[in-house]
Coordinates of C-alpha atoms in Angstrom, one line a residue:
Chain R
X18 CA 21.5 145.6 14.6
X19 CA 23.1 145.2 18.1
X20 CA 22.5 142.0 18.0
X21 CA 23.2 141.3 14.8
X22 CA 26.9 142.4 15.7
X23 CA 26.8 140.4 18.8
X24 CA 25.8 137.1 17.5
X25 CA 28.8 137.6 14.5
X26 CA 31.6 137.9 17.2
X27 CA 30.1 134.9 19.3
X28 CA 30.4 132.9 16.6
X29 CA 33.7 134.2 15.6
X30 CA 34.8 133.9 19.0
X31 CA 34.3 130.3 19.0
X32 CA 35.4 129.4 16.1
X33 CA 38.3 130.3 17.3
X34 CA 38.2 128.6 20.4
X35 CA 37.3 125.9 18.3
X36 CA 40.9 125.7 16.4
X37 CA 42.6 126.6 19.2
X38 CA 41.3 123.3 20.8
X39 CA 42.7 121.5 17.6
X40 CA 45.3 122.5 17.7
X41 CA 46.0 121.4 20.9
X42 CA 45.5 118.4 20.2
X43 CA 47.1 117.1 17.8
X44 CA 49.9 118.9 19.2
X45 CA 49.3 118.2 22.9
X46 CA 46.9 115.0 22.6
X47 CA 47.7 112.7 19.8
X48 CA 51.4 112.9 21.6
X49 CA 50.4 111.9 25.7
X50 CA 47.6 109.1 24.0
X51 CA 50.6 107.6 21.9
X52 CA 53.4 107.9 24.4
X53 CA 50.6 106.0 26.9
X54 CA 49.9 103.7 23.7
X55 CA 53.4 103.1 22.8
X56 CA 54.7 102.5 26.1
X57 CA 51.9 100.1 27.5
X58 CA 53.3 98.2 23.9
X59 CA 56.6 97.9 25.1
X60 CA 55.5 97.1 28.3
X61 CA 53.4 93.9 27.1
X62 CA 56.0 92.8 24.6
X63 CA 59.0 93.0 27.6
X64 CA 55.8 91.3 30.5
X65 CA 55.6 89.0 26.4
X66 CA 59.2 88.0 26.3
X67 CA 59.8 87.5 30.1
X68 CA 57.1 84.6 29.9
X69 CA 59.0 83.3 27.1
X70 CA 56.4 83.0 24.3
X71 CA 58.7 84.2 21.3
X72 CA 59.0 84.2 17.7
X73 CA 62.1 81.7 16.6
X74 CA 64.9 84.4 15.7
X75 CA 66.2 84.3 12.4
X76 CA 69.4 83.3 11.7
X77 CA 72.3 85.4 11.9
X78 CA 73.8 87.1 8.0
X79 CA 75.8 83.8 5.8
X80 CA 74.6 81.5 9.0
X81 CA 73.5 78.6 6.3
X82 CA 69.4 77.3 8.1
X83 CA 70.1 74.0 7.6
X84 CA 66.3 73.6 10.3
X85 CA 65.0 76.3 8.2
X86 CA 62.4 77.4 10.9
X87 CA 59.5 79.1 9.2
X88 CA 59.5 82.2 10.7
X89 CA 56.0 82.6 12.5
X90 CA 53.5 84.9 11.2
X91 CA 53.1 88.9 12.5
X92 CA 49.4 90.0 12.9
X93 CA 47.9 92.8 11.7
X94 CA 48.2 95.9 15.0
X95 CA 50.1 93.7 17.5
X96 CA 53.7 94.5 18.0
X97 CA 56.7 92.3 17.2
X98 CA 59.2 94.6 17.4
X99 CA 61.3 97.9 19.3
X100 CA 63.7 99.3 17.8
X101 CA 66.4 101.8 19.0
X102 CA 67.8 104.3 17.1
X103 CA 70.9 106.1 19.4
X104 CA 71.3 109.2 17.2
X105 CA 67.6 109.8 18.5
X106 CA 68.3 109.6 22.2
X107 CA 69.6 107.0 24.3
X108 CA 66.3 106.9 25.7
X109 CA 64.5 106.9 22.1
X110 CA 62.3 103.6 22.1
X111 CA 59.7 102.6 19.8
X112 CA 57.4 99.4 19.4
X113 CA 57.7 98.0 15.1
X114 CA 53.8 96.8 14.9
X115 CA 52.5 95.1 11.9
X116 CA 50.9 97.0 9.2
X117 CA 50.5 100.5 8.3
X118 CA 46.8 101.6 8.6
X119 CA 46.4 105.0 10.8
X120 CA 45.2 102.6 13.5
X121 CA 48.8 100.8 13.5
X122 CA 51.0 104.6 13.3
X123 CA 49.2 105.5 16.7
X124 CA 50.4 103.1 18.5
X125 CA 54.2 103.1 17.4
X126 CA 55.8 102.6 13.7
X127 CA 54.2 100.3 11.2
X128 CA 55.7 97.4 9.5
X129 CA 54.6 97.4 5.9
X130 CA 52.8 95.0 5.7
X131 CA 54.3 92.1 2.5
X132 CA 58.0 92.5 2.9
X133 CA 60.5 91.4 4.7
X134 CA 60.2 90.1 8.3
X135 CA 62.5 91.3 10.9
X136 CA 66.5 89.8 9.7
X137 CA 65.2 87.8 7.3
X138 CA 66.9 87.5 3.3
X139 CA 64.5 91.1 1.7
X140 CA 64.4 94.6 3.1
X141 CA 62.3 94.9 6.4
X142 CA 60.7 98.5 5.8
X143 CA 59.2 100.4 8.7
X144 CA 57.0 104.0 8.6
X145 CA 57.2 106.6 11.1
X146 CA 55.0 109.7 11.8
X147 CA 57.0 113.0 11.6
X148 CA 55.0 114.8 14.0
X149 CA 51.8 114.4 15.8
X150 CA 51.4 110.8 18.0
X151 CA 54.8 111.5 19.9
X152 CA 56.7 112.7 17.2
X153 CA 58.4 109.9 16.5
X154 CA 60.7 110.7 13.3
X155 CA 60.8 113.9 14.2
X156 CA 65.1 114.2 14.2
X157 CA 65.5 112.0 11.0
X158 CA 67.6 113.8 8.9
X159 CA 69.7 114.3 11.7
X160 CA 70.2 110.1 10.8
X161 CA 73.2 109.5 9.5
X162 CA 75.6 107.1 7.1
X163 CA 76.7 104.7 9.6
X164 CA 74.8 104.9 12.6
X165 CA 73.1 102.3 13.8
X166 CA 70.0 100.9 13.5
X167 CA 68.8 98.1 17.0
X168 CA 65.9 96.5 16.8
X169 CA 64.8 93.0 19.4
X170 CA 62.5 90.3 19.1
X171 CA 62.4 89.7 21.7
X172 CA 65.2 86.4 20.9
X173 CA 68.0 88.7 18.8
X174 CA 69.5 92.2 18.8
X175 CA 69.2 93.2 15.5
X176 CA 72.5 95.4 14.4
X177 CA 71.5 97.3 11.0
X178 CA 73.8 100.2 10.1
X179 CA 72.7 103.3 7.8
X180 CA 73.9 103.6 4.2
X181 CA 72.2 105.6 2.2
X182 CA 69.6 109.2 3.4
X183 CA 68.0 110.4 4.6
X184 CA 66.7 110.2 0.9
X185 CA 64.1 112.4 -0.7
X186 CA 61.6 111.3 -2.9
X187 CA 58.0 111.3 -4.3
X188 CA 55.1 109.3 -1.6
X189 CA 54.0 107.1 -5.3
X190 CA 57.6 105.6 -5.5
X191 CA 56.9 102.4 -3.1
X192 CA 59.9 101.2 -5.6
X193 CA 62.4 102.3 -1.8
X194 CA 60.1 98.9 0.5
X195 CA 61.5 96.6 -3.0
X196 CA 63.1 93.7 -1.9
X197 CA 66.9 95.7 -3.4
X198 CA 66.1 99.3 -3.6
X199 CA 66.8 100.6 -7.0
X200 CA 68.2 104.0 -5.5
X201 CA 70.3 102.9 -2.4
X202 CA 73.0 102.4 -3.9
X203 CA 72.3 98.4 -3.1
X204 CA 73.5 95.7 -6.2
X205 CA 72.4 92.6 -4.7
X206 CA 69.7 91.0 -2.7
X207 CA 70.2 91.1 1.6
X208 CA 69.4 92.0 4.2
X209 CA 68.5 95.7 4.0
X210 CA 66.3 98.1 6.5
X211 CA 64.4 100.7 5.0
X212 CA 62.3 103.7 7.5
X213 CA 60.0 106.1 5.6
X214 CA 58.9 108.9 7.0
X215 CA 56.9 112.5 5.4
X216 CA 58.6 115.7 4.5
X217 CA 58.4 118.4 4.8
X218 CA 57.9 117.3 9.0
X219 CA 53.9 118.8 8.3
X220 CA 53.8 118.4 5.0
X221 CA 52.5 116.0 2.8
X222 CA 54.5 115.6 -0.4
X223 CA 57.8 113.0 -0.1
X224 CA 58.7 110.9 2.0
X225 CA 62.5 110.8 3.1
X226 CA 64.0 107.7 3.4
X227 CA 67.0 106.3 4.5
X228 CA 68.7 102.0 4.0
X229 CA 70.2 100.5 6.7
X230 CA 72.0 97.3 6.4
X231 CA 71.9 94.9 8.5
X232 CA 75.2 94.3 9.9
X233 CA 75.5 91.4 13.2
X234 CA 73.0 89.8 15.3
X235 CA 73.3 88.7 18.5
X236 CA 71.3 86.8 21.6
X237 CA 70.2 88.7 23.9
X238 CA 71.6 86.8 26.7
X239 CA 74.7 87.8 25.0
X240 CA 73.7 91.0 26.6
X241 CA 73.4 94.9 25.1
X242 CA 74.5 95.1 21.4
X243 CA 78.0 97.2 21.3
X244 CA 75.5 100.4 19.5
X245 CA 73.8 100.1 22.4
X246 CA 76.9 100.4 25.7
X247 CA 77.0 104.0 26.4
Chain I
X15 CA 23.7 132.6 21.5
X16 CA 25.8 132.9 24.6
X17 CA 23.1 135.6 26.4
X18 CA 20.2 133.4 25.9
X19 CA 21.8 130.2 26.5
X20 CA 22.7 131.4 30.0
X21 CA 19.2 133.2 30.3
X22 CA 17.3 129.8 29.7
X23 CA 19.4 128.5 32.4
X24 CA 17.7 127.6 35.4
X25 CA 18.6 128.9 39.4
X26 CA 20.6 131.6 40.8
X27 CA 24.1 133.0 39.0
X28 CA 26.1 129.9 41.3
X29 CA 24.2 127.4 39.2
X30 CA 23.6 129.1 36.1
X31 CA 27.6 129.3 36.2
X32 CA 28.1 125.2 37.2
X33 CA 25.7 124.2 34.4
X34 CA 28.2 127.0 32.1
X35 CA 30.7 124.6 33.1
X36 CA 30.1 121.3 32.9
X37 CA 28.4 122.2 29.5
X38 CA 31.9 123.4 28.1
X39 CA 33.3 120.6 29.8
X40 CA 30.8 118.0 27.9
X41 CA 31.2 119.9 24.9
X42 CA 35.1 119.6 24.7
X43 CA 34.8 115.6 25.5
X44 CA 32.5 115.6 22.7
X45 CA 35.5 117.4 20.4
X46 CA 38.2 115.3 21.4
X47 CA 36.7 111.7 21.8
X48 CA 34.4 112.2 18.3
X49 CA 35.0 115.1 16.6
X50 CA 39.2 115.9 16.8
X51 CA 40.3 112.5 16.0
X52 CA 37.7 112.5 12.6
X53 CA 39.2 115.4 11.7
X54 CA 42.9 114.6 12.5
X55 CA 43.3 112.2 8.8
X56 CA 42.2 115.0 6.7
X57 CA 45.4 117.0 7.6
X58 CA 48.8 115.6 5.7
X59 CA 50.6 114.9 8.9
X60 CA 48.8 111.4 8.8
X61 CA 50.8 110.4 5.4
X62 CA 54.2 109.2 6.8
X63 CA 53.9 105.9 3.8
X64 CA 55.0 105.3 0.9
X65 CA 52.4 103.0 -0.6
X66 CA 49.0 104.2 0.5
X67 CA 48.4 106.3 -2.0

């Protein structure tokens, strides 16, 4: 009898410890791993850009691309840009990687393969974790129309301005990353940006979306865009 | 269960304590390195895209 009681209580303690360890892993350890992975990606981008091996800049809006440079392709899992959103904090900056697989999302923000390239005509769509893996989009609901979303690919600064959001939708609503998303209020093709994350914070029943349009571009030689100056 | 492990570890109390500590560390390492990364995608925090359904 005593042996049974002892074994059962030992099992309960073991399961409890396992659960606590798992919570520590999800809340803390994924963040530690993701932060170091993101910093590594950003360092790598800066190293690559300082060496001068950068992709050609996209044309500014309205500008006629006479030479029509073909955009260099993005490679799955490879970082190609850094995103800054002043509303999420002045030190908030995350790498943007190609593809939306789990492994990619664990290292930064993920660009939907098949959507437009950064700064080009179409919809540049990016997903990020709301919670766990460094909580990149934890304060997503704080985004408001007019907020700047700034990206750089090493040659050009792209400043997008949020027009609509956060808009709550269901996970199957793939229309939100269309070139001209129906719910966004945009009526004509343009250079747009879509950010997606999950909602509620720890759940997966819905998604939060914001839409932005390309407001201005400038070369990196011209310094940081106004949106990033304090 | 734990009593049985303790009784079957070799050496005196100090050696047993040391071996126990190493065993615990090994278990935690295996959990963090292999078991939790497998279990975590089954949780809902990962679904942040609109097309992976």
